[in-house]
Coordinates of C-alpha atoms in Angstrom, one line a residue:
Chain A
M277 CA 82.5 24.7 107.4
E278 CA 84.5 27.5 108.6
Q279 CA 83.6 28.9 111.9
T280 CA 82.8 32.7 111.6
F281 CA 85.2 34.9 113.5
D282 CA 84.0 37.1 116.2
N283 CA 83.1 40.2 114.2
N284 CA 82.7 42.7 116.9
L285 CA 85.8 41.7 118.6
L286 CA 87.8 42.0 115.5
D287 CA 86.1 45.3 114.7
E288 CA 87.1 46.7 118.1
A289 CA 90.7 45.3 117.5
L290 CA 90.9 46.9 114.0
T291 CA 89.6 50.2 115.2
E292 CA 92.0 50.2 118.1
A293 CA 95.1 49.3 115.8
I294 CA 94.4 51.5 112.9
G295 CA 91.7 53.9 113.9
S296 CA 92.4 57.5 114.1
E297 CA 90.5 60.6 115.7
E298 CA 89.0 62.4 112.8
Q299 CA 91.0 65.4 111.8
K300 CA 88.8 68.3 111.2
P301 CA 89.5 69.6 107.6
D302 CA 90.7 73.2 107.5
F303 CA 90.3 74.4 104.0
E304 CA 91.4 77.9 104.9
K305 CA 94.8 76.5 106.0
W306 CA 94.9 74.3 102.9
K307 CA 94.4 77.2 100.7
Q308 CA 97.3 79.2 102.5
Q309 CA 99.6 76.3 101.9
H310 CA 98.7 75.6 98.3
P311 CA 98.4 79.0 96.7
E312 CA 99.6 77.8 93.1
A313 CA 96.8 75.0 93.2
V314 CA 94.3 77.8 94.2
E315 CA 95.5 79.8 91.3
M316 CA 95.1 77.1 88.9
L317 CA 91.5 76.5 90.0
I318 CA 90.6 80.2 90.1
S319 CA 92.0 80.7 86.6
R320 CA 89.2 78.4 85.1
I321 CA 86.6 81.0 86.5
D322 CA 87.5 83.1 83.3
G323 CA 86.3 80.3 81.1
R324 CA 88.1 77.7 79.3
S325 CA 88.1 79.4 76.0
S326 CA 91.4 80.3 74.4
A327 CA 91.9 83.9 73.3
P328 CA 89.4 85.1 70.7
T329 CA 90.8 85.7 67.3
L330 CA 91.2 89.4 68.0
P331 CA 94.0 91.2 69.7
L332 CA 94.7 94.2 71.7
Y333 CA 97.1 97.0 72.4
I334 CA 100.2 97.3 74.4
G335 CA 102.2 100.5 73.6
R336 CA 104.5 101.5 71.0
K337 CA 107.7 101.3 72.8
I338 CA 110.3 99.1 71.2
M339 CA 112.5 97.1 73.6
K340 CA 115.7 96.3 71.9
S341 CA 118.0 95.4 75.1
P342 CA 117.6 91.6 75.9
I343 CA 115.7 92.4 79.1
T344 CA 113.6 89.7 80.9
K345 CA 109.8 89.1 80.2
L346 CA 109.3 90.9 83.4
A347 CA 110.7 94.0 82.1
V348 CA 108.9 93.6 78.8
A349 CA 105.6 93.4 80.9
A350 CA 106.5 96.3 83.0
A351 CA 107.1 98.4 79.6
I352 CA 103.9 97.3 78.3
I353 CA 102.0 98.6 81.4
I354 CA 103.9 101.8 81.4
A355 CA 103.5 102.3 77.8
V356 CA 99.7 101.9 78.1
L357 CA 99.6 104.3 80.9
I358 CA 101.5 106.9 78.9
C359 CA 99.6 106.6 75.8
I360 CA 96.3 106.4 77.3
N361 CA 96.7 109.7 79.0
Q362 CA 97.2 111.4 75.6
F363 CA 94.3 109.8 73.8
Y364 CA 91.4 112.1 74.7
G365 CA 89.3 113.5 71.9
D366 CA 85.8 113.5 70.8
H367 CA 82.7 112.9 73.0
S368 CA 80.8 109.7 72.6
N369 CA 78.1 108.8 75.0
V370 CA 76.6 106.0 73.1
F371 CA 77.5 103.2 75.6
A372 CA 76.0 104.3 78.8
Q373 CA 74.9 100.9 79.7
V374 CA 78.3 99.4 78.9
L375 CA 79.9 101.9 81.2
E376 CA 77.3 101.4 84.0
Q377 CA 77.9 97.6 84.0
I378 CA 81.6 98.2 84.4
E379 CA 81.1 100.7 87.1
K380 CA 78.7 98.8 89.1
A381 CA 80.4 95.5 88.9
E382 CA 81.3 93.9 92.2
T383 CA 84.0 91.8 90.5
I384 CA 85.3 91.5 87.2
T385 CA 87.6 88.9 85.6
W386 CA 89.4 88.9 82.3
K387 CA 92.5 87.8 80.5
V388 CA 95.0 89.8 78.6
T389 CA 96.8 88.4 75.6
Y390 CA 100.1 90.2 74.6
Y391 CA 101.5 89.8 71.2
L392 CA 105.2 90.4 70.9
Q393 CA 107.2 90.5 67.8
V394 CA 110.5 88.8 68.5
T395 CA 113.7 89.3 66.5
S396 CA 116.6 87.0 66.3
K397 CA 120.1 88.1 67.2
D398 CA 121.2 88.3 63.7
G399 CA 118.2 90.6 62.9
K400 CA 117.0 88.1 60.1
R401 CA 114.3 86.3 61.6
T402 CA 111.1 87.6 63.3
W403 CA 108.3 85.6 64.9
I404 CA 105.3 86.2 67.3
E405 CA 105.3 85.2 70.9
T406 CA 102.0 85.5 72.9
E407 CA 101.6 85.7 76.7
T408 CA 98.3 85.5 78.5
R409 CA 97.6 86.8 82.0
H410 CA 94.6 86.3 84.1
Q411 CA 93.3 89.3 85.9
A412 CA 90.6 89.9 88.4
Y413 CA 89.1 92.9 90.3
K414 CA 87.1 93.1 93.4
A415 CA 85.5 96.3 94.6
P416 CA 86.9 98.2 96.2
G417 CA 90.3 98.6 94.7
L418 CA 91.6 95.0 94.8
Y419 CA 93.3 93.6 91.8
R420 CA 94.8 90.1 90.9
D421 CA 97.2 89.6 88.2
V422 CA 98.3 86.0 87.5
H423 CA 101.2 85.5 85.1
S424 CA 102.0 82.0 83.5
D425 CA 104.8 80.6 81.3
E426 CA 104.3 79.1 77.8
N427 CA 103.1 75.8 79.3
G428 CA 100.4 77.4 81.3
Q429 CA 102.4 77.1 84.6
I430 CA 101.9 79.9 87.0
T431 CA 105.1 81.8 87.3
Y432 CA 104.1 84.5 89.7
W433 CA 101.0 86.6 90.7
T434 CA 100.3 89.9 92.4
I435 CA 97.5 91.1 94.6
T436 CA 97.2 94.8 94.7
D437 CA 95.2 96.9 96.9
A438 CA 94.9 100.2 95.2
I439 CA 93.3 102.1 98.0
N440 CA 96.1 101.5 100.5
M441 CA 98.8 101.4 98.0
K442 CA 100.1 97.9 98.8
E443 CA 101.1 94.9 96.8
L444 CA 102.0 91.3 97.4
S445 CA 103.9 89.5 94.7
V446 CA 104.4 85.8 95.0
D447 CA 106.8 83.5 93.2
P448 CA 105.5 80.0 93.8
E449 CA 108.6 78.2 92.4
E450 CA 110.9 80.1 94.5
K451 CA 108.5 80.1 97.4
R452 CA 109.1 83.9 97.8
A453 CA 106.7 86.7 98.5
T454 CA 107.3 90.4 98.5
V455 CA 105.1 92.8 100.3
R456 CA 105.7 96.5 99.0
E457 CA 104.3 99.8 99.3
L458 CA 103.5 101.4 96.0
A459 CA 104.3 104.7 94.6
F460 CA 101.3 104.3 92.1
A461 CA 98.7 101.6 91.5
R462 CA 95.7 101.0 89.2
S463 CA 92.7 102.8 89.8
P464 CA 90.8 102.3 93.1
S465 CA 87.6 102.7 91.3
G466 CA 88.1 99.6 89.2
P467 CA 89.5 98.5 85.8
F468 CA 88.8 99.6 82.3
N469 CA 89.0 103.4 83.1
W470 CA 90.6 104.5 79.9
Q471 CA 88.3 102.2 77.9
K472 CA 85.4 104.1 79.4
E473 CA 86.9 107.4 78.7
E474 CA 87.7 106.3 75.2
M475 CA 84.3 105.1 74.5
Q476 CA 82.8 108.3 75.9
K477 CA 85.1 110.9 74.2
R478 CA 85.8 109.4 70.8
S479 CA 83.7 108.8 67.8
L480 CA 83.0 105.2 67.4
E481 CA 82.4 103.4 64.3
W482 CA 80.7 100.1 64.0
V483 CA 82.9 97.7 61.9
G484 CA 81.1 94.5 62.3
T485 CA 80.2 91.5 64.4
A486 CA 82.2 88.6 65.7
E487 CA 81.3 85.3 67.5
T488 CA 82.5 85.0 71.1
E489 CA 82.2 82.1 73.8
T490 CA 79.1 83.7 75.0
G491 CA 77.4 84.8 71.9
E492 CA 77.6 87.5 69.4
A493 CA 79.4 90.8 69.8
N494 CA 79.3 94.2 67.9
I495 CA 82.8 95.6 67.3
F496 CA 83.1 99.5 67.5
R497 CA 86.4 101.1 66.4
A498 CA 87.8 104.5 67.7
S499 CA 90.4 105.6 65.1
F500 CA 92.6 108.5 65.5
R501 CA 96.1 109.9 65.1
D502 CA 98.4 109.2 67.8
K503 CA 100.2 112.5 68.8
T504 CA 103.2 110.9 70.3
S505 CA 104.2 108.7 67.5
N506 CA 102.4 110.7 64.8
E507 CA 100.8 107.5 63.5
D508 CA 97.3 106.2 62.9
W509 CA 96.1 104.3 65.8
S510 CA 92.8 102.5 66.9
Y511 CA 91.0 100.7 69.6
D512 CA 88.4 98.0 68.9
F513 CA 85.8 97.6 71.6
W514 CA 83.5 94.4 71.4
I515 CA 80.2 94.8 73.0
D516 CA 78.0 91.7 73.5
V517 CA 74.8 92.0 71.5
K518 CA 72.7 90.8 74.2
T519 CA 74.1 91.9 77.5
K520 CA 75.5 95.1 76.2
Q521 CA 78.6 94.2 78.2
L522 CA 82.2 95.3 77.2
V523 CA 83.7 91.6 76.4
A524 CA 86.8 92.5 74.8
V525 CA 89.1 95.3 73.7
Q526 CA 91.8 95.2 71.1
V527 CA 94.6 97.6 70.9
P528 CA 95.5 98.6 68.3
G529 CA 92.4 97.5 66.2
T530 CA 92.6 94.9 63.4
D531 CA 92.8 97.8 60.9
I532 CA 96.3 98.5 62.4
Y533 CA 97.5 95.0 63.4
D534 CA 95.6 91.8 62.9
P535 CA 97.4 88.9 64.6
E536 CA 95.6 86.4 62.4
K537 CA 97.0 87.9 59.2
D538 CA 100.5 88.7 60.4
P539 CA 102.9 86.7 58.1
A540 CA 105.3 86.5 61.1
R541 CA 102.8 84.4 63.0
M542 CA 103.7 81.3 61.2
N543 CA 107.5 81.7 61.8
P544 CA 109.1 79.2 64.0
P545 CA 110.5 80.8 67.2
H546 CA 114.2 80.6 67.8
K547 CA 115.9 80.5 71.2
D548 CA 118.4 83.3 70.5
W549 CA 116.2 86.4 70.4
Y550 CA 117.7 90.0 70.5
Y551 CA 114.6 92.1 71.3
K552 CA 110.9 91.8 71.7
R553 CA 108.5 94.5 70.6
P554 CA 105.1 94.5 72.0
I555 CA 102.7 95.1 69.0
C556 CA 99.3 94.5 70.2
H557 CA 97.2 93.3 73.2
I558 CA 93.6 92.1 73.7
Q559 CA 91.6 92.1 76.8
H560 CA 89.2 89.3 76.3
D561 CA 86.9 87.0 78.2
I562 CA 85.7 89.8 80.4
I563 CA 83.1 88.4 83.0
Y564 CA 81.2 90.5 85.5
N565 CA 80.3 89.7 89.0
A566 CA 81.6 86.3 89.3
V567 CA 81.8 85.0 92.7
L568 CA 85.2 85.3 93.9
D569 CA 86.5 84.0 97.2
E570 CA 87.9 86.8 99.6
S571 CA 91.3 84.8 99.9
L572 CA 92.0 85.5 96.4
F573 CA 92.7 89.0 97.1
S574 CA 94.5 88.5 100.4
L575 CA 97.6 90.4 100.9
K576 CA 98.8 87.8 103.5
P577 CA 101.9 85.9 102.1
P578 CA 101.4 82.1 101.7
E579 CA 102.6 80.1 104.7
G580 CA 106.0 78.8 104.4
Y581 CA 107.3 81.5 101.8
T582 CA 110.2 83.6 102.4
V583 CA 108.8 87.2 102.8
K584 CA 110.5 90.4 101.7
V585 CA 109.1 93.8 102.6
E586 CA 109.8 96.9 100.4
G587 CA 109.0 100.4 101.2
R588 CA 107.6 102.9 98.7
P589 CA 110.0 103.7 96.0
H590 CA 111.3 107.3 96.0
V591 CA 113.3 109.6 93.7
T592 CA 115.8 111.6 95.5
E593 CA 116.9 115.2 94.4
K594 CA 120.2 113.9 93.2
E595 CA 118.6 111.3 91.2
M596 CA 116.2 113.9 89.7
V597 CA 119.0 116.1 88.7
D598 CA 121.2 113.2 87.4
Y599 CA 118.2 112.3 85.3
L600 CA 118.2 115.9 83.9
G601 CA 121.6 115.6 82.9
I602 CA 121.2 112.2 81.2
L603 CA 118.3 113.8 79.1
A604 CA 120.4 116.8 78.1
D605 CA 123.3 114.4 77.1
F606 CA 121.1 112.3 75.1
N607 CA 119.6 115.4 73.5
N608 CA 123.0 116.7 71.9
K609 CA 124.0 118.0 75.3
T610 CA 121.1 120.4 75.4
F611 CA 118.2 120.3 77.8
P612 CA 115.0 119.2 76.2
D613 CA 112.2 121.5 75.1
Q614 CA 109.8 120.1 77.7
L615 CA 109.4 117.5 80.5
F616 CA 105.6 117.3 80.2
P617 CA 103.5 115.5 78.9
F618 CA 106.4 113.8 77.2
I619 CA 110.0 114.5 76.7
F620 CA 110.9 112.9 73.4
T621 CA 108.7 111.3 70.9
S622 CA 108.3 107.7 70.8
D623 CA 109.7 107.6 67.3
R624 CA 112.9 109.1 68.4
I625 CA 113.3 106.8 71.3
N626 CA 112.4 103.7 69.2
K627 CA 115.2 104.5 66.9
V628 CA 117.6 104.3 69.7
W629 CA 116.0 101.3 70.9
D630 CA 116.2 99.8 67.4
K631 CA 120.1 100.1 67.4
A632 CA 122.2 97.4 68.6
K633 CA 123.8 98.2 71.8
E634 CA 127.2 98.7 70.3
E635 CA 125.9 101.1 67.7
R636 CA 124.6 103.4 70.3
T637 CA 126.4 106.4 71.6
A638 CA 127.3 106.5 75.3
A639 CA 124.7 109.0 76.0
E640 CA 122.0 107.0 74.1
Q641 CA 123.0 103.8 76.1
K642 CA 122.9 105.7 79.4
Y643 CA 119.5 107.1 78.4
I644 CA 118.3 103.5 77.6
E645 CA 119.7 102.1 80.8
T646 CA 118.1 104.8 82.9
M647 CA 114.6 104.2 81.3
D648 CA 115.0 100.7 82.0
H649 CA 116.1 101.1 85.6
Y650 CA 113.1 103.5 86.4
M651 CA 110.7 101.2 84.6
M652 CA 111.7 98.4 86.8
A653 CA 111.8 100.5 90.0
G654 CA 108.0 100.5 90.4
L655 CA 107.5 104.0 89.3
N656 CA 104.8 105.0 86.9
K657 CA 106.2 108.4 85.9
M658 CA 109.7 109.4 85.0
P659 CA 111.9 110.6 87.9
T660 CA 111.0 114.3 87.6
G661 CA 107.2 113.5 88.0
H662 CA 107.7 111.4 91.0
F663 CA 110.2 113.8 92.6
I664 CA 107.8 116.6 92.2
D665 CA 104.9 114.7 93.7
D666 CA 106.8 113.2 96.7
H667 CA 109.0 116.3 97.7
T668 CA 108.0 119.6 96.3
E669 CA 105.1 122.0 97.1
E670 CA 102.4 122.0 94.6
K671 CA 102.9 123.8 91.5
S672 CA 106.4 125.1 92.7
F673 CA 108.2 123.2 89.9
R674 CA 109.0 125.2 87.0
Y675 CA 110.9 124.0 84.1
I676 CA 112.7 126.5 81.7
G677 CA 115.6 124.3 80.2
K678 CA 114.6 124.6 76.7
G679 CA 117.9 125.2 74.8
V680 CA 120.1 125.2 77.9
K681 CA 123.6 123.6 77.0
L682 CA 124.6 120.9 79.5
G683 CA 127.4 122.4 81.6
D684 CA 126.2 126.0 81.5
K685 CA 126.8 127.4 85.0
E686 CA 124.7 130.5 84.5
R687 CA 121.5 129.4 82.9
I688 CA 118.6 127.9 85.0
V689 CA 117.1 124.7 84.1
C690 CA 114.3 124.4 86.5
W691 CA 113.5 125.4 90.1
Y692 CA 111.0 124.0 92.8
K693 CA 110.3 124.4 96.6
F694 CA 110.6 121.5 98.9
K695 CA 107.6 120.9 101.1
G696 CA 107.7 123.2 104.1
S697 CA 110.5 125.2 102.7
N698 CA 110.7 129.0 102.4
S699 CA 113.2 129.1 99.5
Y700 CA 113.6 127.7 96.0
R701 CA 116.0 125.2 95.0
V702 CA 117.4 126.2 91.4
V703 CA 119.2 123.7 89.1
Y704 CA 121.6 125.1 86.6
G705 CA 122.9 123.8 83.3
D706 CA 125.9 122.3 85.0
L707 CA 123.6 120.3 87.3
S708 CA 124.7 122.5 90.3
I709 CA 121.9 123.5 92.8
S710 CA 121.5 126.6 94.8
N711 CA 118.9 127.9 97.3
V712 CA 117.2 131.1 95.9
A713 CA 114.6 133.4 97.4
P714 CA 111.4 133.7 95.5
E715 CA 111.9 137.3 94.6
D716 CA 115.4 136.3 92.9
L717 CA 114.0 133.9 90.3
P718 CA 113.8 135.1 86.8
L719 CA 110.0 134.5 86.5
P720 CA 107.3 135.1 89.1
V721 CA 106.1 132.4 91.2
E722 CA 102.6 131.7 92.4
P723 CA 102.0 132.8 95.9
Chain B
M53 CA 74.6 61.4 99.7
N54 CA 73.1 63.7 97.2
L55 CA 74.6 62.8 94.0
N56 CA 73.2 65.8 92.1
S57 CA 74.6 68.1 94.6
E58 CA 78.1 66.6 94.3
T59 CA 78.0 66.9 90.5
Q60 CA 77.0 70.4 90.8
L61 CA 79.8 70.9 93.2
V62 CA 82.3 69.3 91.0
E63 CA 81.1 71.3 87.8
A64 CA 81.1 74.5 89.7
A65 CA 84.7 73.7 90.8
Q66 CA 85.6 72.9 87.2
N67 CA 84.5 76.4 86.4
G68 CA 86.8 77.8 89.0
N69 CA 84.5 78.1 92.1
L70 CA 86.9 77.7 94.9
E71 CA 83.9 77.5 97.5
S72 CA 82.6 74.5 95.7
F73 CA 86.1 72.9 95.8
G74 CA 86.1 73.6 99.5
V75 CA 83.0 71.7 100.0
L76 CA 84.5 68.7 98.2
Y77 CA 87.7 69.1 100.3
E78 CA 85.9 68.8 103.5
R79 CA 83.7 65.9 102.5
Y80 CA 86.8 63.8 101.3
H81 CA 89.6 65.1 103.3
S82 CA 89.2 62.2 105.9
A83 CA 88.9 59.5 103.4
M84 CA 92.0 60.7 101.4
I85 CA 94.0 60.5 104.6
A86 CA 92.8 57.0 105.3
L87 CA 93.5 56.1 101.6
A88 CA 97.0 57.5 102.0
Y89 CA 97.6 55.9 105.3
S90 CA 96.7 52.5 103.7
V91 CA 99.8 53.0 101.4
L92 CA 102.1 54.7 103.8
G93 CA 101.2 53.3 107.3
N94 CA 102.2 56.7 108.6
R95 CA 99.7 59.3 109.7
D96 CA 101.8 62.3 109.2
L97 CA 102.8 61.4 105.8
A98 CA 99.4 60.3 105.0
D99 CA 98.0 63.8 106.0
D100 CA 100.8 65.4 103.8
A101 CA 99.8 63.1 100.8
A102 CA 96.1 64.0 101.4
Q103 CA 96.9 67.6 101.2
E104 CA 98.9 67.1 98.1
T105 CA 96.1 65.1 96.5
F106 CA 93.7 68.0 96.7
A107 CA 96.4 70.2 95.3
V108 CA 96.8 68.1 92.3
A109 CA 93.0 67.7 92.1
C110 CA 92.6 71.4 92.1
Q111 CA 94.9 71.8 89.2
K112 CA 93.6 68.8 87.2
I113 CA 90.0 69.1 87.8
G114 CA 89.4 70.2 84.3
T115 CA 90.5 66.9 83.1
L116 CA 87.6 65.1 84.9
R117 CA 85.2 64.0 82.5
R118 CA 82.5 62.5 84.6
S119 CA 81.7 64.6 87.5
D120 CA 79.7 61.9 89.2
K121 CA 83.2 60.0 89.6
F122 CA 84.8 62.6 91.5
A123 CA 85.5 60.7 94.5
F124 CA 86.9 57.7 92.6
W125 CA 89.0 60.0 90.5
L126 CA 90.3 61.7 93.6
A127 CA 91.2 58.5 95.2
G128 CA 93.3 57.6 92.1
I129 CA 95.3 60.8 92.5
C130 CA 95.5 60.0 96.2
R131 CA 97.1 56.5 95.5
N132 CA 99.4 57.9 93.0
T133 CA 100.5 60.7 95.5
A134 CA 101.0 58.3 98.3
R135 CA 103.1 56.0 96.3
N136 CA 105.2 58.9 95.2
V137 CA 105.7 59.8 98.8
L138 CA 106.6 56.3 99.5
R139 CA 109.2 56.3 96.8
S140 CA 110.7 59.4 98.0
K141 CA 110.6 58.4 101.7
G142 CA 111.6 54.9 100.9
K143 CA 114.3 54.5 103.5
D144 CA 112.2 56.0 106.2
A145 CA 109.2 54.0 105.2
A146 CA 111.3 51.0 105.4
L147 CA 112.7 51.7 108.9
T148 CA 109.1 52.2 109.9
A149 CA 108.2 48.8 108.8
Q150 CA 111.3 47.3 110.3
S151 CA 110.3 48.8 113.6
R152 CA 107.0 47.3 113.3
V153 CA 108.4 43.8 113.0
E154 CA 110.9 44.4 115.9
D155 CA 108.1 45.6 117.9
I156 CA 106.2 42.2 117.1
E157 CA 109.4 40.2 117.9
M158 CA 109.7 41.9 121.1
G159 CA 106.2 40.9 122.1
A160 CA 104.9 44.5 122.0
E161 CA 101.3 45.7 121.8
R162 CA 98.8 43.5 120.0
R163 CA 97.8 46.4 117.7
D164 CA 101.2 46.1 116.0
V165 CA 100.5 42.6 115.0
I166 CA 97.0 43.6 114.0
R167 CA 98.5 46.4 111.8
Q168 CA 100.9 43.9 110.4
A169 CA 98.0 41.7 109.6
V170 CA 96.4 44.5 107.8
W171 CA 99.5 45.3 105.8
N172 CA 99.8 41.8 104.7
L173 CA 96.7 42.1 102.9
S174 CA 96.7 43.1 99.1
S175 CA 96.5 46.8 98.6
A176 CA 92.9 46.8 97.6
E177 CA 91.9 44.8 100.6
R178 CA 94.1 47.0 102.7
E179 CA 92.6 50.1 101.3
L180 CA 89.2 48.7 102.1
I181 CA 90.1 48.0 105.9
V182 CA 91.7 51.1 106.5
L183 CA 88.9 53.1 105.1
R184 CA 86.4 51.2 107.2
Y185 CA 88.4 51.4 110.3
Y186 CA 90.5 54.6 110.1
N187 CA 87.6 56.9 110.6
G188 CA 84.6 54.5 110.5
F189 CA 83.4 55.2 107.0
S190 CA 80.3 53.6 105.9
Q191 CA 79.9 51.2 103.2
A192 CA 78.1 53.7 101.1
Q193 CA 81.1 56.2 101.4
I194 CA 83.5 53.4 100.7
S195 CA 81.7 52.4 97.7
N196 CA 81.8 55.9 96.5
V197 CA 85.5 56.3 96.8
M198 CA 86.3 52.8 95.4
D199 CA 83.5 52.9 92.8
I200 CA 82.0 49.5 93.8
S201 CA 78.7 48.7 95.0
P202 CA 77.9 48.7 98.8
Q203 CA 77.3 45.0 98.5
A204 CA 80.7 44.5 97.0
V205 CA 82.3 46.6 99.8
N206 CA 80.5 44.3 102.4
G207 CA 81.6 41.1 100.7
R208 CA 85.2 42.3 100.2
L209 CA 85.2 43.4 103.9
V210 CA 84.3 40.1 105.1
R211 CA 86.8 38.4 103.1
A212 CA 89.6 40.7 104.2
K213 CA 88.7 40.3 107.7
R214 CA 88.9 36.5 107.4
K215 CA 92.4 36.9 106.1
I216 CA 93.2 39.1 109.1
A217 CA 91.9 36.6 111.5
K218 CA 93.9 33.8 109.9
Y219 CA 97.0 35.9 110.0
L220 CA 96.4 36.7 113.8
K221 CA 96.1 33.0 114.5
R222 CA 99.1 32.1 112.7
N223 CA 100.9 34.7 114.8
G224 CA 99.7 33.2 118.1
F225 CA 96.5 35.2 118.7
T226 CA 94.7 32.1 120.2
G227 CA 94.4 33.1 123.7
V228 CA 91.6 35.4 123.0
N229 CA 89.2 34.8 120.2
Y230 CA 89.7 37.5 117.6
G231 CA 88.0 35.3 115.2
T232 CA 91.1 33.2 114.9
D233 CA 89.2 30.0 115.6
I234 CA 88.5 29.5 112.1

């Protein structure tokens, strides 16, 4: 029979040989070091459902130039912002409970699915691409926006502090982070502001019910004529029957675009695409007051990442004046009728975007490139708007360029007063600038 | 261990609750380092592999069908991760092993020979020994990670230790009774 070994002595020897002092787990540090993994886990908080079978709005801008998905995404956001501001109308106070739940929510998570109509280089084929983002809000004023590729892998995310106007964007693949000051941000008071306004101000029609992951929802539609495009437009609001919570929004409504019925949805994608047109978006899986970790909204770059710091974007006087010249050149060498609320109709812009690059005039191409440039520069307004906000005395900007020919040295296009200045800066049709006393302006100015 | 609590934690993590995942992280952090160490034989690499294990788990937790098997599932990820590290660090790992042999040949510390005895075991036995002696995990904790009963843990531990004792005897550890008088 085998003699048993000295168990205690061997235990001691083994402990001495391979034992280790216990390393205290540091989950906070681990989170910092593995932001992508954290993102993946957090993305599950929105539920595991796929997008419901309804879509949402994006904007009406057509992008013809082969710009990146980022550019498409930025265009989508800006288009939404531009259009939203023009869609005020009739009052509707039916959904007080819905609005209250949005306003009182400490956190909200949701997904946004964008539908892009893609056209091949030869212009003969179209197909539909979708892109879903995970978004979250935490009061006060903090937003998360997570972007993924077609395989669900996170490509980048942003954290926005809408109160302090700061943003962190993170590229996990490249291990790069950018901290920037913002010229504009989403509402500090929380998401779904335009939806709230639309529900309050428009006449809403009940159009049916639909099943969701959490139950049944009533669908209410706001239908109207879009002043910018002069086309019919609509929003579909999904309200949970039991909780009275807004659970989805589709823009435009299914009366305008139904992704389930679009013939192009069955077309196979092709690698050579020429342009992508956002045609619909859906905000869905909206969840209120989910428990969200503070670190999800941290503006601190992940450890080990290359960090770039960017200041707030600005538009200089020269850039603003150059922009006016580009507008005039585009507009048959005549300064446009107005700068606000919009310069050209979307229909007119879309026609230019629809053209192939080689078919555009030099002025058209310059205009498109300028729009793309400012769209990607982190500005939510066109250069004139930002220039006015950042550099001029309130209400000092006056545009009288309607009908002025580009190159006209005598006629005034606009004037404004720099902050702290006593005189006015006057821009002429030839884009020259001079300082002018208030009494020498052709029209009276406010004291 | 409160199994219900753990299944709840796992399910909450599967629904995106980071805090719950954090509790699981703290609960199994040391065990995963030990497990990785049993593959890699290097504490720094083991720590890296353990961290990566939780990163993978974080991303794959939705694929876990049985929330009561989280520890076993996590251990599987850890083994794979550690093996990947071993493959990617092949040369370094080999050098480390070579150093151990050289140390022994040079008559260095007894703990090096004991480590060699442990690394001479099968991978399953080595896992068990390292889990037991790296941070002194209980049989219950080990049974949870390895998904075997505590009794089986005990039996396998005894057998593995016998093998170690034999190895030590073969390698000249007769002056002091480390259980080598078998």
